[in-house]
PDB file of C-alpha atoms in Angstrom:
ATOM      1  CA  MET A   3    -218.192  -3.494  49.848  1.00  0.00           C
ATOM      2  CA  PRO A   4    -219.733  -3.507  53.317  1.00  0.00           C
ATOM      3  CA  THR A   5    -223.434  -4.117  53.733  1.00  0.00           C
ATOM      4  CA  ILE A   6    -225.149  -0.999  54.994  1.00  0.00           C
ATOM      5  CA  LEU A   7    -228.331  -1.187  57.031  1.00  0.00           C
ATOM      6  CA  TYR A   8    -230.334   1.964  57.669  1.00  0.00           C
ATOM      7  CA  ARG A   9    -231.669   2.470  61.178  1.00  0.00           C
ATOM      8  CA  ASN A  10    -235.424   2.961  61.414  1.00  0.00           C
ATOM      9  CA  ASP A  11    -235.416   5.457  64.256  1.00  0.00           C
ATOM     10  CA  PRO A  12    -232.058   7.241  64.384  1.00  0.00           C
ATOM     11  CA  ASP A  13    -231.469   9.711  67.193  1.00  0.00           C
ATOM     12  CA  ILE A  14    -230.698  12.764  65.077  1.00  0.00           C
ATOM     13  CA  ALA A  15    -230.458  16.245  66.557  1.00  0.00           C
ATOM     14  CA  PRO A  16    -230.803  19.532  64.676  1.00  0.00           C
ATOM     15  CA  GLN A  17    -227.045  20.037  65.270  1.00  0.00           C
ATOM     16  CA  ASP A  18    -226.364  16.804  63.366  1.00  0.00           C
ATOM     17  CA  VAL A  19    -228.343  18.068  60.387  1.00  0.00           C
ATOM     18  CA  MET A  20    -226.427  21.357  60.565  1.00  0.00           C
ATOM     19  CA  LYS A  21    -223.099  19.470  60.466  1.00  0.00           C
ATOM     20  CA  ILE A  22    -224.161  17.753  57.251  1.00  0.00           C
ATOM     21  CA  ALA A  23    -225.414  21.039  55.803  1.00  0.00           C
ATOM     22  CA  VAL A  24    -222.144  22.844  56.557  1.00  0.00           C
ATOM     23  CA  TYR A  25    -220.184  19.983  54.995  1.00  0.00           C
ATOM     24  CA  ALA A  26    -222.312  19.980  51.826  1.00  0.00           C
ATOM     25  CA  GLU A  27    -222.030  23.766  51.575  1.00  0.00           C
ATOM     26  CA  HIS A  28    -218.240  23.665  51.935  1.00  0.00           C
ATOM     27  CA  VAL A  29    -217.907  20.916  49.356  1.00  0.00           C
ATOM     28  CA  GLY A  30    -220.228  22.714  46.944  1.00  0.00           C
ATOM     29  CA  ARG A  31    -218.263  25.967  47.183  1.00  0.00           C
ATOM     30  CA  GLN A  32    -214.665  25.118  48.109  1.00  0.00           C
ATOM     31  CA  CYS A  33    -213.855  21.645  46.744  1.00  0.00           C
ATOM     32  CA  TYR A  34    -212.646  20.800  43.264  1.00  0.00           C
ATOM     33  CA  ASP A  35    -212.421  17.461  41.532  1.00  0.00           C
ATOM     34  CA  VAL A  36    -211.364  18.294  37.955  1.00  0.00           C
ATOM     35  CA  PHE A  37    -207.738  19.251  37.363  1.00  0.00           C
ATOM     36  CA  GLU A  38    -206.176  20.243  34.076  1.00  0.00           C
ATOM     37  CA  THR A  39    -202.529  19.925  33.041  1.00  0.00           C
ATOM     38  CA  ASP A  40    -202.218  23.720  32.936  1.00  0.00           C
ATOM     39  CA  GLY A  41    -202.908  23.851  36.682  1.00  0.00           C
ATOM     40  CA  SER A  42    -206.500  25.019  36.444  1.00  0.00           C
ATOM     41  CA  ARG A  43    -209.175  23.324  38.484  1.00  0.00           C
ATOM     42  CA  SER A  44    -212.940  23.146  38.409  1.00  0.00           C
ATOM     43  CA  ARG A  45    -215.852  21.468  40.096  1.00  0.00           C
ATOM     44  CA  SER A  46    -217.588  18.766  38.110  1.00  0.00           C
ATOM     45  CA  GLU A  47    -221.317  18.926  37.572  1.00  0.00           C
ATOM     46  CA  SER A  48    -221.531  15.595  39.398  1.00  0.00           C
ATOM     47  CA  LEU A  49    -219.876  16.953  42.549  1.00  0.00           C
ATOM     48  CA  SER A  50    -221.997  20.110  42.497  1.00  0.00           C
ATOM     49  CA  ARG A  51    -225.165  18.069  41.998  1.00  0.00           C
ATOM     50  CA  ARG A  52    -224.311  15.688  44.855  1.00  0.00           C
ATOM     51  CA  ALA A  53    -223.664  18.563  47.273  1.00  0.00           C
ATOM     52  CA  GLN A  54    -226.883  20.304  46.200  1.00  0.00           C
ATOM     53  CA  ASP A  55    -228.913  17.064  46.480  1.00  0.00           C
ATOM     54  CA  VAL A  56    -227.736  16.625  50.066  1.00  0.00           C
ATOM     55  CA  SER A  57    -228.566  20.229  50.942  1.00  0.00           C
ATOM     56  CA  ASP A  58    -232.003  20.011  49.344  1.00  0.00           C
ATOM     57  CA  SER A  59    -232.950  16.799  51.143  1.00  0.00           C
ATOM     58  CA  LEU A  60    -232.097  17.851  54.713  1.00  0.00           C
ATOM     59  CA  ASP A  61    -234.800  18.269  57.356  1.00  0.00           C
ATOM     60  CA  PHE A  62    -234.076  21.328  59.518  1.00  0.00           C
ATOM     61  CA  GLY A  63    -237.050  20.849  61.858  1.00  0.00           C
ATOM     62  CA  ASP A  64    -236.973  20.589  65.644  1.00  0.00           C
ATOM     63  CA  ASP A  65    -237.253  16.798  65.440  1.00  0.00           C
ATOM     64  CA  PRO A  66    -235.383  16.024  62.202  1.00  0.00           C
ATOM     65  CA  TYR A  67    -235.611  12.777  60.312  1.00  0.00           C
ATOM     66  CA  LEU A  68    -233.126  11.645  57.695  1.00  0.00           C
ATOM     67  CA  SER A  69    -234.657   9.106  55.344  1.00  0.00           C
ATOM     68  CA  PRO A  70    -232.616   6.238  53.915  1.00  0.00           C
ATOM     69  CA  GLU A  71    -232.620   8.102  50.573  1.00  0.00           C
ATOM     70  CA  THR A  72    -231.117  11.186  52.206  1.00  0.00           C
ATOM     71  CA  THR A  73    -228.596   9.039  54.050  1.00  0.00           C
ATOM     72  CA  LYS A  74    -227.591   7.426  50.739  1.00  0.00           C
ATOM     73  CA  LYS A  75    -227.015  10.900  49.306  1.00  0.00           C
ATOM     74  CA  VAL A  76    -224.821  11.841  52.269  1.00  0.00           C
ATOM     75  CA  LEU A  77    -222.845   8.601  51.885  1.00  0.00           C
ATOM     76  CA  ASP A  78    -222.451   9.222  48.161  1.00  0.00           C
ATOM     77  CA  LEU A  79    -221.164  12.758  48.756  1.00  0.00           C
ATOM     78  CA  ARG A  80    -218.802  11.564  51.480  1.00  0.00           C
ATOM     79  CA  ASN A  81    -217.403   8.827  49.215  1.00  0.00           C
ATOM     80  CA  THR A  82    -216.871  11.313  46.407  1.00  0.00           C
ATOM     81  CA  VAL A  83    -215.052  13.769  48.667  1.00  0.00           C
ATOM     82  CA  TRP A  84    -212.828  10.994  50.059  1.00  0.00           C
ATOM     83  CA  GLY A  85    -211.620  10.374  46.513  1.00  0.00           C
ATOM     84  CA  MET A  86    -210.137  12.996  44.213  1.00  0.00           C
ATOM     85  CA  CYS A  87    -211.767  16.035  45.773  1.00  0.00           C
ATOM     86  CA  PHE A  88    -209.595  18.738  47.325  1.00  0.00           C
ATOM     87  CA  ASP A  89    -210.033  22.154  48.907  1.00  0.00           C
ATOM     88  CA  TYR A  90    -206.403  23.054  49.653  1.00  0.00           C
ATOM     89  CA  PHE A  91    -203.932  23.974  46.932  1.00  0.00           C
ATOM     90  CA  GLY A  92    -200.300  24.601  47.746  1.00  0.00           C
ATOM     91  CA  GLU A  93    -197.192  25.422  45.813  1.00  0.00           C
ATOM     92  CA  ARG A  94    -196.089  23.375  42.804  1.00  0.00           C
ATOM     93  CA  GLY A  95    -199.496  21.809  42.283  1.00  0.00           C
ATOM     94  CA  HIS A  96    -199.886  20.297  45.753  1.00  0.00           C
ATOM     95  CA  LEU A  97    -203.475  19.160  46.345  1.00  0.00           C
ATOM     96  CA  GLY A  98    -204.787  18.515  49.819  1.00  0.00           C
ATOM     97  CA  LYS A  99    -207.712  18.525  52.167  1.00  0.00           C
ATOM     98  CA  SER A 100    -207.814  21.372  54.661  1.00  0.00           C
ATOM     99  CA  THR A 101    -208.085  20.798  58.385  1.00  0.00           C
ATOM    100  CA  ASP A 102    -211.567  22.319  58.224  1.00  0.00           C
ATOM    101  CA  LEU A 103    -212.686  19.807  55.590  1.00  0.00           C
ATOM    102  CA  LEU A 104    -211.197  16.901  57.556  1.00  0.00           C
ATOM    103  CA  ARG A 105    -212.938  18.089  60.738  1.00  0.00           C
ATOM    104  CA  MET A 106    -216.256  18.435  58.902  1.00  0.00           C
ATOM    105  CA  ALA A 107    -215.782  14.976  57.369  1.00  0.00           C
ATOM    106  CA  GLN A 108    -215.301  13.530  60.857  1.00  0.00           C
ATOM    107  CA  ASP A 109    -218.456  15.317  62.042  1.00  0.00           C
ATOM    108  CA  VAL A 110    -220.390  13.787  59.133  1.00  0.00           C
ATOM    109  CA  GLU A 111    -218.901  10.379  59.901  1.00  0.00           C
ATOM    110  CA  ASP A 112    -220.103  10.714  63.504  1.00  0.00           C
ATOM    111  CA  VAL A 113    -223.618  11.504  62.275  1.00  0.00           C
ATOM    112  CA  LEU A 114    -223.515   8.595  59.814  1.00  0.00           C
ATOM    113  CA  ASP A 115    -222.656   6.291  62.717  1.00  0.00           C
ATOM    114  CA  LYS A 116    -226.082   7.198  64.125  1.00  0.00           C
ATOM    115  CA  LEU A 117    -227.809   6.542  60.797  1.00  0.00           C
ATOM    116  CA  VAL A 118    -226.284   3.330  59.508  1.00  0.00           C
ATOM    117  CA  ILE A 119    -224.894   0.030  60.630  1.00  0.00           C
ATOM    118  CA  ARG A 120    -222.074  -1.373  58.504  1.00  0.00           C
ATOM    119  CA  TYR A 121    -221.441  -5.096  58.245  1.00  0.00           C
ATOM    120  CA  LEU A 122    -218.402  -6.637  56.611  1.00  0.00           C
ATOM    121  CA  SER A 123    -218.629  -9.946  54.809  1.00  0.00           C
ATOM    122  CA  PRO A 124    -216.237 -12.669  56.026  1.00  0.00           C
ATOM    123  CA  GLU A 125    -213.977 -11.937  53.031  1.00  0.00           C
ATOM    124  CA  GLU A 126    -213.963  -8.194  53.765  1.00  0.00           C
ATOM    125  CA  LEU A 127    -213.288  -8.846  57.440  1.00  0.00           C
ATOM    126  CA  GLU A 128    -210.333 -11.094  56.542  1.00  0.00           C
ATOM    127  CA  GLU A 129    -208.980  -8.450  54.145  1.00  0.00           C
ATOM    128  CA  ALA A 130    -209.335  -5.711  56.785  1.00  0.00           C
ATOM    129  CA  GLU A 131    -207.519  -7.856  59.342  1.00  0.00           C
ATOM    130  CA  ALA A 132    -204.718  -8.560  56.851  1.00  0.00           C
ATOM    131  CA  GLU A 133    -204.355  -4.824  56.178  1.00  0.00           C
ATOM    132  CA  ALA A 134    -204.227  -4.153  59.920  1.00  0.00           C
ATOM    133  CA  ASP A 135    -201.525  -6.816  60.329  1.00  0.00           C
ATOM    134  CA  TRP A 136    -199.529  -5.285  57.485  1.00  0.00           C
ATOM    135  CA  ALA A 137    -199.852  -1.812  58.998  1.00  0.00           C
ATOM    136  CA  HIS A 138    -198.632  -3.207  62.328  1.00  0.00           C
ATOM    137  CA  GLU A 139    -195.640  -4.928  60.693  1.00  0.00           C
ATOM    138  CA  SER A 140    -194.711  -1.838  58.665  1.00  0.00           C
ATOM    139  CA  GLN A 141    -193.851   0.078  61.837  1.00  0.00           C
ATOM    140  CA  PHE A 142    -190.728  -2.086  62.189  1.00  0.00           C
ATOM    141  CA  TYR A 143    -189.208  -0.897  58.914  1.00  0.00           C
ATOM    142  CA  PRO A 144    -187.384   2.434  58.698  1.00  0.00           C
ATOM    143  CA  LYS A 145    -189.132   5.198  56.850  1.00  0.00           C
ATOM    144  CA  ILE A 146    -187.441   6.082  53.588  1.00  0.00           C
ATOM    145  CA  GLU A 147    -186.883   9.778  53.215  1.00  0.00           C
ATOM    146  CA  GLY A 148    -186.688  11.296  49.756  1.00  0.00           C
ATOM    147  CA  ASP A 149    -186.381   9.320  46.532  1.00  0.00           C
ATOM    148  CA  ASN A 150    -183.396   7.113  47.450  1.00  0.00           C
ATOM    149  CA  PRO A 151    -184.372   3.467  46.775  1.00  0.00           C
ATOM    150  CA  ASN A 152    -180.880   2.300  47.788  1.00  0.00           C
ATOM    151  CA  ILE A 153    -181.467   2.632  51.529  1.00  0.00           C
ATOM    152  CA  ILE A 154    -180.870  -0.714  53.216  1.00  0.00           C
ATOM    153  CA  PRO A 155    -182.962  -1.650  56.270  1.00  0.00           C
ATOM    154  CA  ARG A 156    -180.843  -1.804  59.421  1.00  0.00           C
ATOM    155  CA  ASP A 157    -180.986  -4.298  62.238  1.00  0.00           C
ATOM    156  CA  ASP A 158    -181.172  -3.183  65.865  1.00  0.00           C
ATOM    157  CA  LYS A 159    -177.363  -2.818  66.021  1.00  0.00           C
ATOM    158  CA  GLY A 160    -177.245  -0.390  63.087  1.00  0.00           C
ATOM    159  CA  PHE A 161    -175.823  -2.891  60.577  1.00  0.00           C
ATOM    160  CA  GLY A 162    -177.342  -3.708  57.208  1.00  0.00           C
ATOM    161  CA  ALA A 163    -179.802  -6.559  57.371  1.00  0.00           C
ATOM    162  CA  SER A 164    -178.322  -9.785  56.089  1.00  0.00           C
ATOM    163  CA  ALA A 165    -180.115 -12.083  53.723  1.00  0.00           C
TER     164      ALA A 165
END
């Protein structure tokens, strides 16, 4: 878990506060995090409370200030939404995040970059680098389409890779 330091004097504009408010409003009205086997969905009390806590703690003044407590609430809401929280529901039970929600999440992330500094421990940094290396290496393997586990990776000449 990265160490998070809160900036003492963040440069926050009223538009930044509005971005957070719009995000919290959308999450509180459009996102769901409880899904039943019959296909029904609902919003947990926890998700509703987090969205409302963020909305209630925002400063909409001309020179807004977001306290570390408010920033923690925004981070908590963001982390919850990144998990099993969805606002798009397609056919056959498909759950997703709408483009609007993803755009709002990026706006909130941009504001959080003004509010916090994140530090990774040496172990976390090593793990992140290993994941980046793996992601880089994975581009060299063909993508498997469908559910066929019998696809054999091919070499650059189109032949099956030999052991």
